[in-house]
mmCIF file of C-alpha atoms and ligand atoms in Angstrom:
data_model
loop_
_atom_site.group_PDB
_atom_site.id
_atom_site.type_symbol
_atom_site.label_atom_id
_atom_site.label_comp_id
_atom_site.label_asym_id
_atom_site.label_seq_id
_atom_site.Cartn_x
_atom_site.Cartn_y
_atom_site.Cartn_z
ATOM 1 C CA UNK A 1 -22.906 -54.021 -45.959
ATOM 2 C CA UNK A 2 -24.400 -50.954 -44.955
ATOM 3 C CA UNK A 3 -26.557 -51.341 -42.085
ATOM 4 C CA UNK A 4 -25.186 -54.146 -40.555
ATOM 5 C CA UNK A 5 -22.571 -54.732 -37.866
ATOM 6 C CA UNK A 6 -19.599 -57.309 -38.772
ATOM 7 C CA UNK A 7 -21.310 -59.397 -35.980
ATOM 8 C CA UNK A 8 -24.023 -59.724 -37.643
ATOM 9 C CA UNK A 9 -23.288 -60.832 -40.693
ATOM 10 C CA UNK A 10 -24.374 -64.725 -41.048
ATOM 11 C CA UNK A 11 -27.401 -64.349 -43.302
ATOM 12 C CA UNK A 12 -27.279 -62.476 -46.819
ATOM 13 C CA UNK A 13 -30.278 -62.392 -49.255
ATOM 14 C CA UNK A 14 -29.276 -61.838 -53.206
ATOM 15 C CA UNK A 15 -31.358 -61.598 -56.419
ATOM 16 C CA UNK A 16 -30.502 -64.023 -60.050
ATOM 17 C CA UNK A 17 -29.398 -61.573 -62.980
ATOM 18 C CA UNK A 18 -32.442 -60.654 -65.301
ATOM 19 C CA UNK A 19 -32.376 -62.310 -69.120
ATOM 20 C CA UNK A 20 -32.722 -57.930 -69.421
ATOM 21 C CA UNK A 21 -29.552 -57.048 -67.299
ATOM 22 C CA UNK A 22 -28.609 -55.735 -69.628
ATOM 23 C CA UNK A 23 -31.452 -52.376 -69.832
ATOM 24 C CA UNK A 24 -30.493 -51.570 -66.110
ATOM 25 C CA UNK A 25 -30.172 -47.555 -65.292
ATOM 26 C CA UNK A 26 -26.791 -45.861 -65.594
ATOM 27 C CA UNK A 27 -25.487 -43.196 -66.084
ATOM 28 C CA UNK A 28 -21.943 -43.419 -63.081
ATOM 29 C CA UNK A 29 -19.779 -45.355 -63.524
ATOM 30 C CA UNK A 30 -20.874 -47.767 -66.604
ATOM 31 C CA UNK A 31 -22.715 -47.448 -70.092
ATOM 32 C CA UNK A 32 -24.122 -50.230 -69.824
ATOM 33 C CA UNK A 33 -23.834 -54.332 -68.931
ATOM 34 C CA UNK A 34 -23.097 -55.710 -72.663
ATOM 35 C CA UNK A 35 -22.442 -59.504 -71.654
ATOM 36 C CA UNK A 36 -25.968 -61.385 -69.433
ATOM 37 C CA UNK A 37 -23.096 -65.145 -69.745
ATOM 38 C CA UNK A 38 -20.225 -62.902 -68.360
ATOM 39 C CA UNK A 39 -22.853 -61.365 -66.004
ATOM 40 C CA UNK A 40 -24.904 -64.644 -64.463
ATOM 41 C CA UNK A 41 -20.694 -66.251 -64.160
ATOM 42 C CA UNK A 42 -19.748 -63.028 -62.092
ATOM 43 C CA UNK A 43 -22.606 -62.892 -59.467
ATOM 44 C CA UNK A 44 -22.252 -66.683 -59.452
ATOM 45 C CA UNK A 45 -18.546 -66.249 -58.677
ATOM 46 C CA UNK A 46 -19.897 -63.047 -56.172
ATOM 47 C CA UNK A 47 -22.250 -65.388 -54.355
ATOM 48 C CA UNK A 48 -20.046 -68.334 -53.777
ATOM 49 C CA UNK A 49 -17.247 -65.756 -52.081
ATOM 50 C CA UNK A 50 -19.735 -65.574 -49.863
ATOM 51 C CA UNK A 51 -21.184 -68.942 -48.634
ATOM 52 C CA UNK A 52 -17.170 -69.557 -49.050
ATOM 53 C CA UNK A 53 -16.632 -67.528 -46.310
ATOM 54 C CA UNK A 54 -19.124 -68.053 -44.511
ATOM 55 C CA UNK A 55 -22.424 -66.199 -44.903
ATOM 56 C CA UNK A 56 -25.765 -68.328 -45.395
ATOM 57 C CA UNK A 57 -26.748 -66.721 -48.932
ATOM 58 C CA UNK A 58 -30.207 -67.190 -50.576
ATOM 59 C CA UNK A 59 -30.880 -66.472 -53.946
ATOM 60 C CA UNK A 60 -33.900 -65.017 -54.780
ATOM 61 C CA UNK A 61 -35.228 -65.654 -58.532
ATOM 62 C CA UNK A 62 -34.728 -63.107 -61.382
ATOM 63 C CA UNK A 63 -37.495 -60.707 -62.039
ATOM 64 C CA UNK A 64 -37.156 -60.001 -65.639
ATOM 65 C CA UNK A 65 -39.377 -57.490 -65.653
ATOM 66 C CA UNK A 66 -37.267 -55.325 -63.364
ATOM 67 C CA UNK A 67 -33.945 -55.399 -65.605
ATOM 68 C CA UNK A 68 -31.913 -53.560 -61.885
ATOM 69 C CA UNK A 69 -33.849 -56.452 -59.890
ATOM 70 C CA UNK A 70 -29.378 -57.714 -58.544
ATOM 71 C CA UNK A 71 -29.029 -54.505 -56.491
ATOM 72 C CA UNK A 72 -30.944 -55.398 -53.357
ATOM 73 C CA UNK A 73 -28.858 -53.820 -50.657
ATOM 74 C CA UNK A 74 -31.297 -50.990 -52.095
ATOM 75 C CA UNK A 75 -34.894 -52.618 -51.420
ATOM 76 C CA UNK A 76 -34.197 -52.453 -47.791
ATOM 77 C CA UNK A 77 -32.904 -51.417 -44.097
ATOM 78 C CA UNK A 78 -31.690 -53.749 -41.815
ATOM 79 C CA UNK A 79 -30.632 -52.786 -38.696
ATOM 80 C CA UNK A 80 -30.241 -54.516 -35.514
ATOM 81 C CA UNK A 81 -33.408 -57.172 -36.462
ATOM 82 C CA UNK A 82 -35.433 -54.258 -37.616
ATOM 83 C CA UNK A 83 -36.626 -53.547 -41.153
ATOM 84 C CA UNK A 84 -36.786 -50.360 -42.951
ATOM 85 C CA UNK A 85 -38.597 -50.902 -46.464
ATOM 86 C CA UNK A 86 -37.690 -47.469 -48.525
ATOM 87 C CA UNK A 87 -39.366 -46.290 -51.347
ATOM 88 C CA UNK A 88 -36.662 -46.857 -53.850
ATOM 89 C CA UNK A 89 -35.670 -42.950 -55.242
ATOM 90 C CA UNK A 90 -36.011 -44.337 -58.776
ATOM 91 C CA UNK A 91 -39.465 -45.074 -60.150
ATOM 92 C CA UNK A 92 -38.311 -48.423 -62.315
ATOM 93 C CA UNK A 93 -37.128 -49.420 -59.742
ATOM 94 C CA UNK A 94 -40.341 -49.705 -57.293
ATOM 95 C CA UNK A 95 -41.302 -52.894 -58.615
ATOM 96 C CA UNK A 96 -38.190 -54.511 -57.313
ATOM 97 C CA UNK A 97 -39.844 -54.497 -53.188
ATOM 98 C CA UNK A 98 -42.605 -57.112 -52.167
ATOM 99 C CA UNK A 99 -40.784 -60.616 -53.110
ATOM 100 C CA UNK A 100 -37.852 -58.667 -50.974
ATOM 101 C CA UNK A 101 -40.237 -57.496 -47.700
ATOM 102 C CA UNK A 102 -42.232 -59.832 -47.913
ATOM 103 C CA UNK A 103 -39.064 -62.330 -47.993
ATOM 104 C CA UNK A 104 -36.861 -60.624 -44.762
ATOM 105 C CA UNK A 105 -40.998 -60.721 -43.239
ATOM 106 C CA UNK A 106 -40.770 -64.673 -43.991
ATOM 107 C CA UNK A 107 -37.681 -64.711 -42.289
ATOM 108 C CA UNK A 108 -37.170 -62.354 -39.864
ATOM 109 C CA UNK A 109 -40.862 -62.679 -38.065
ATOM 110 C CA UNK A 110 -41.240 -60.561 -34.895
ATOM 111 C CA UNK A 111 -39.525 -58.115 -35.782
ATOM 112 C CA UNK A 112 -40.799 -55.418 -36.667
ATOM 113 C CA UNK A 113 -41.090 -54.611 -40.297
ATOM 114 C CA UNK A 114 -42.233 -50.416 -41.503
ATOM 115 C CA UNK A 115 -42.913 -48.964 -44.626
ATOM 116 C CA UNK A 116 -41.387 -45.177 -45.428
ATOM 117 C CA UNK A 117 -44.549 -43.005 -47.410
ATOM 118 C CA UNK A 118 -43.471 -40.742 -50.039
ATOM 119 C CA UNK A 119 -42.671 -37.685 -51.111
ATOM 120 C CA UNK A 120 -40.250 -39.779 -48.883
ATOM 121 C CA UNK A 121 -37.865 -41.577 -51.213
ATOM 122 C CA UNK A 122 -34.332 -43.400 -50.527
ATOM 123 C CA UNK A 123 -32.009 -46.292 -51.503
ATOM 124 C CA UNK A 124 -30.370 -48.648 -48.699
ATOM 125 C CA UNK A 125 -27.332 -47.788 -51.384
ATOM 126 C CA UNK A 126 -26.972 -44.079 -49.135
ATOM 127 C CA UNK A 127 -26.516 -45.913 -45.568
ATOM 128 C CA UNK A 128 -22.905 -46.930 -44.287
ATOM 129 C CA UNK A 129 -22.660 -48.291 -41.009
ATOM 130 C CA UNK A 130 -19.705 -47.738 -38.704
ATOM 131 C CA UNK A 131 -20.432 -49.825 -35.839
ATOM 132 C CA UNK A 132 -23.383 -48.083 -34.002
ATOM 133 C CA UNK A 133 -22.304 -45.105 -36.007
ATOM 134 C CA UNK A 134 -25.050 -44.662 -39.473
ATOM 135 C CA UNK A 135 -24.240 -41.951 -42.076
ATOM 136 C CA UNK A 136 -26.926 -41.051 -44.701
ATOM 137 C CA UNK A 137 -26.132 -40.098 -48.421
ATOM 138 C CA UNK A 138 -28.480 -37.269 -49.186
ATOM 139 C CA UNK A 139 -28.717 -37.637 -53.655
ATOM 140 C CA UNK A 140 -31.057 -38.441 -55.838
ATOM 141 C CA UNK A 141 -32.300 -41.127 -54.270
ATOM 142 C CA UNK A 142 -32.415 -40.292 -50.979
ATOM 143 C CA UNK A 143 -34.116 -36.735 -50.055
ATOM 144 C CA UNK A 144 -34.826 -35.370 -46.320
ATOM 145 C CA UNK A 145 -37.832 -36.953 -46.384
ATOM 146 C CA UNK A 146 -36.028 -39.650 -46.393
ATOM 147 C CA UNK A 147 -33.507 -39.126 -44.265
ATOM 148 C CA UNK A 148 -36.795 -38.250 -42.070
ATOM 149 C CA UNK A 149 -38.100 -40.878 -41.686
ATOM 150 C CA UNK A 150 -34.691 -42.984 -41.712
ATOM 151 C CA UNK A 151 -33.261 -40.570 -38.348
ATOM 152 C CA UNK A 152 -36.937 -41.871 -36.746
ATOM 153 C CA UNK A 153 -35.801 -45.484 -36.575
ATOM 154 C CA UNK A 154 -32.559 -44.977 -35.900
ATOM 155 C CA UNK A 155 -32.990 -42.891 -32.827
ATOM 156 C CA UNK A 156 -35.620 -45.249 -31.612
ATOM 157 C CA UNK A 157 -32.552 -48.455 -31.571
ATOM 158 C CA UNK A 158 -30.210 -44.869 -30.121
ATOM 159 C CA UNK A 159 -28.108 -44.577 -33.383
ATOM 160 C CA UNK A 160 -26.564 -41.810 -34.109
ATOM 161 C CA UNK A 161 -27.255 -40.670 -37.566
ATOM 162 C CA UNK A 162 -25.054 -38.139 -39.911
ATOM 163 C CA UNK A 163 -25.710 -36.613 -43.434
ATOM 164 C CA UNK A 164 -22.928 -36.624 -45.862
ATOM 165 C CA UNK A 165 -24.069 -34.777 -49.362
ATOM 166 C CA UNK A 166 -22.680 -36.592 -52.264
ATOM 167 C CA UNK A 167 -21.388 -35.125 -55.314
ATOM 168 C CA UNK A 168 -23.769 -35.206 -58.157
ATOM 169 C CA UNK A 169 -21.415 -37.223 -60.429
ATOM 170 C CA UNK A 170 -21.963 -40.339 -57.988
ATOM 171 C CA UNK A 171 -25.246 -42.236 -56.992
ATOM 172 C CA UNK A 172 -24.620 -43.513 -53.780
ATOM 173 C CA UNK A 173 -22.782 -42.839 -50.586
ATOM 174 C CA UNK A 174 -21.615 -46.953 -50.962
ATOM 175 C CA UNK A 175 -20.748 -46.350 -54.466
ATOM 176 C CA UNK A 176 -17.901 -44.662 -53.097
ATOM 177 C CA UNK A 177 -17.700 -46.125 -49.692
ATOM 178 C CA UNK A 178 -17.799 -49.386 -47.681
ATOM 179 C CA UNK A 179 -16.367 -49.651 -44.073
ATOM 180 C CA UNK A 180 -14.768 -53.075 -44.202
ATOM 181 C CA UNK A 181 -14.801 -53.407 -40.967
ATOM 182 C CA UNK A 182 -16.478 -51.614 -38.049
ATOM 183 C CA UNK A 183 -13.389 -49.596 -36.607
ATOM 184 C CA UNK A 184 -12.344 -48.564 -41.160
ATOM 185 C CA UNK A 185 -14.100 -46.225 -43.962
ATOM 186 C CA UNK A 186 -12.496 -45.909 -46.826
ATOM 187 C CA UNK A 187 -13.005 -43.761 -49.122
ATOM 188 C CA UNK A 188 -11.483 -41.264 -52.927
ATOM 189 C CA UNK A 189 -9.648 -38.702 -52.505
ATOM 190 C CA UNK A 190 -11.919 -36.203 -54.866
ATOM 191 C CA UNK A 191 -14.997 -37.237 -53.509
ATOM 192 C CA UNK A 192 -14.665 -36.623 -49.358
ATOM 193 C CA UNK A 193 -12.480 -35.581 -47.440
ATOM 194 C CA UNK A 194 -12.693 -37.770 -43.609
ATOM 195 C CA UNK A 195 -14.691 -34.450 -42.296
ATOM 196 C CA UNK A 196 -17.097 -35.232 -44.428
ATOM 197 C CA UNK A 197 -17.515 -38.161 -41.581
ATOM 198 C CA UNK A 198 -17.434 -35.797 -38.747
ATOM 199 C CA UNK A 199 -15.487 -36.684 -35.300
ATOM 200 C CA UNK A 200 -15.038 -40.193 -35.109
ATOM 201 C CA UNK A 201 -15.436 -42.715 -32.157
ATOM 202 C CA UNK A 202 -12.246 -43.060 -30.004
ATOM 203 C CA UNK A 203 -10.131 -46.080 -32.197
ATOM 204 C CA UNK A 204 -12.259 -44.959 -35.883
ATOM 205 C CA UNK A 205 -10.657 -43.663 -39.582
ATOM 206 C CA UNK A 206 -11.124 -42.632 -42.359
ATOM 207 C CA UNK A 207 -8.532 -44.020 -44.817
ATOM 208 C CA UNK A 208 -8.149 -42.261 -48.141
ATOM 209 C CA UNK A 209 -7.562 -43.967 -51.470
ATOM 210 C CA UNK A 210 -6.214 -42.870 -55.103
ATOM 211 C CA UNK A 211 -9.190 -40.576 -57.183
ATOM 212 C CA UNK A 212 -8.175 -43.724 -59.799
ATOM 213 C CA UNK A 213 -9.525 -45.881 -57.023
ATOM 214 C CA UNK A 214 -12.763 -44.559 -55.803
ATOM 215 C CA UNK A 215 -15.138 -47.722 -57.517
ATOM 216 C CA UNK A 216 -12.482 -49.952 -55.474
ATOM 217 C CA UNK A 217 -13.581 -48.356 -52.268
ATOM 218 C CA UNK A 218 -17.616 -50.365 -51.954
ATOM 219 C CA UNK A 219 -15.968 -53.548 -50.108
ATOM 220 C CA UNK A 220 -17.203 -56.478 -48.201
ATOM 221 C CA UNK A 221 -15.858 -56.712 -45.058
ATOM 222 C CA UNK A 222 -16.820 -60.501 -43.029
ATOM 223 C CA UNK A 223 -16.055 -61.532 -39.557
ATOM 224 C CA UNK A 224 -12.561 -63.126 -39.596
ATOM 225 C CA UNK A 225 -11.035 -59.755 -40.884
ATOM 226 C CA UNK A 226 -11.680 -61.103 -44.738
ATOM 227 C CA UNK A 227 -13.140 -58.271 -47.013
ATOM 228 C CA UNK A 228 -14.383 -59.348 -50.415
ATOM 229 C CA UNK A 229 -13.120 -56.315 -53.311
ATOM 230 C CA UNK A 230 -13.712 -55.375 -56.318
ATOM 231 C CA UNK A 231 -10.407 -56.695 -58.344
ATOM 232 C CA UNK A 232 -8.264 -54.028 -59.681
ATOM 233 C CA UNK A 233 -7.468 -51.761 -57.502
ATOM 234 C CA UNK A 234 -4.182 -52.124 -56.287
ATOM 235 C CA UNK A 235 -4.216 -49.298 -53.601
ATOM 236 C CA UNK A 236 -7.077 -50.904 -51.816
ATOM 237 C CA UNK A 237 -5.791 -54.062 -51.611
ATOM 238 C CA UNK A 238 -1.857 -53.135 -49.956
ATOM 239 C CA UNK A 239 -4.008 -50.739 -47.850
ATOM 240 C CA UNK A 240 -6.682 -53.377 -46.351
ATOM 241 C CA UNK A 241 -3.757 -56.187 -46.927
ATOM 242 C CA UNK A 242 -1.003 -53.863 -44.692
ATOM 243 C CA UNK A 243 -3.576 -54.010 -41.842
ATOM 244 C CA UNK A 244 -4.351 -57.894 -41.804
ATOM 245 C CA UNK A 245 -6.923 -58.462 -43.778
ATOM 246 C CA UNK A 246 -7.156 -61.097 -46.290
ATOM 247 C CA UNK A 247 -8.752 -59.934 -49.036
ATOM 248 C CA UNK A 248 -10.534 -62.175 -51.776
ATOM 249 C CA UNK A 249 -11.346 -60.640 -55.243
ATOM 250 C CA UNK A 250 -13.643 -60.211 -57.484
ATOM 251 C CA UNK A 251 -13.536 -59.535 -61.205
ATOM 252 C CA UNK A 252 -16.993 -57.043 -60.945
ATOM 253 C CA UNK A 253 -16.455 -55.391 -64.581
ATOM 254 C CA UNK A 254 -20.790 -55.872 -65.477
ATOM 255 C CA UNK A 255 -22.030 -55.342 -62.117
ATOM 256 C CA UNK A 256 -20.082 -51.041 -62.566
ATOM 257 C CA UNK A 257 -21.241 -50.986 -66.341
ATOM 258 C CA UNK A 258 -24.700 -50.540 -64.103
ATOM 259 C CA UNK A 259 -23.725 -48.234 -61.361
ATOM 260 C CA UNK A 260 -23.799 -51.724 -58.758
ATOM 261 C CA UNK A 261 -20.928 -52.447 -57.107
ATOM 262 C CA UNK A 262 -19.738 -54.708 -54.284
ATOM 263 C CA UNK A 263 -22.415 -54.600 -51.277
ATOM 264 C CA UNK A 264 -25.001 -53.370 -54.431
ATOM 265 C CA UNK A 265 -25.987 -56.687 -54.631
ATOM 266 C CA UNK A 266 -27.046 -58.436 -51.284
ATOM 267 C CA UNK A 267 -28.925 -57.365 -48.417
ATOM 268 C CA UNK A 268 -27.240 -59.241 -45.258
ATOM 269 C CA UNK A 269 -30.055 -59.614 -43.065
HETATM 270 N N1 LIG B 1 -28.100 -49.493 -61.767
HETATM 271 C C1 LIG B 1 -28.124 -49.148 -60.683
HETATM 272 C C2 LIG B 1 -29.417 -47.827 -60.005
HETATM 273 O O1 LIG B 1 -28.970 -46.821 -61.130
HETATM 274 O O2 LIG B 1 -29.869 -48.060 -59.337
#
């Protein structure tokens, strides 16, 4: 997941699929979800996969007024117990945040919660964490003011932040990259190069995947060398399995239809 290290992935929050999900924003990977029953079944399988692999999952109720509400990753950033509530980059999604903020405040009592102020904006989906090194996507959802506020928090925590410019035909940094463990970044040819991430700490590497497997580059690594991956990306799967990961494959078709990926649907805290 985007902003917690592997050893911090014991609890996650998700949000149920609303009946309005067919109205979710879709511009990049998808043209919009069409099958609510299937979307709910895929989401339930996702929750089950997290639970079966040691994650304590809390499911917040759906918000039928916000079709994109399942994409909780965008709404809050949790880093080493600190919570940053960004101004989400798409106006229609800003009303999703209050129940998530309340949940995190109640669950992380005693931790510092700060809120970003407009004109800063950022989606949590633009953050990637590799150990204690952070990357942020400068995108249509995340602007320089938002990046500056994130940098303030990371400076305070002693973590480095690097900026990656997001190609205009993609949504978020995590739409096409992920860290299945604290030493590996998965990224697709044609979107990024290993140089996009700069010089990495010793022992870390960028694994480049074929361009047609861009969606498959979003994965969720879990403790015990397990990794959730989307169905249909054989090179991603083979590459991870060759490196000793146990892959857990999920059908994400109705999530992808709304430009959502594995990491978008949960918030580790
Ligand atoms: N449908 C996810 C988003 O555009 O934020």
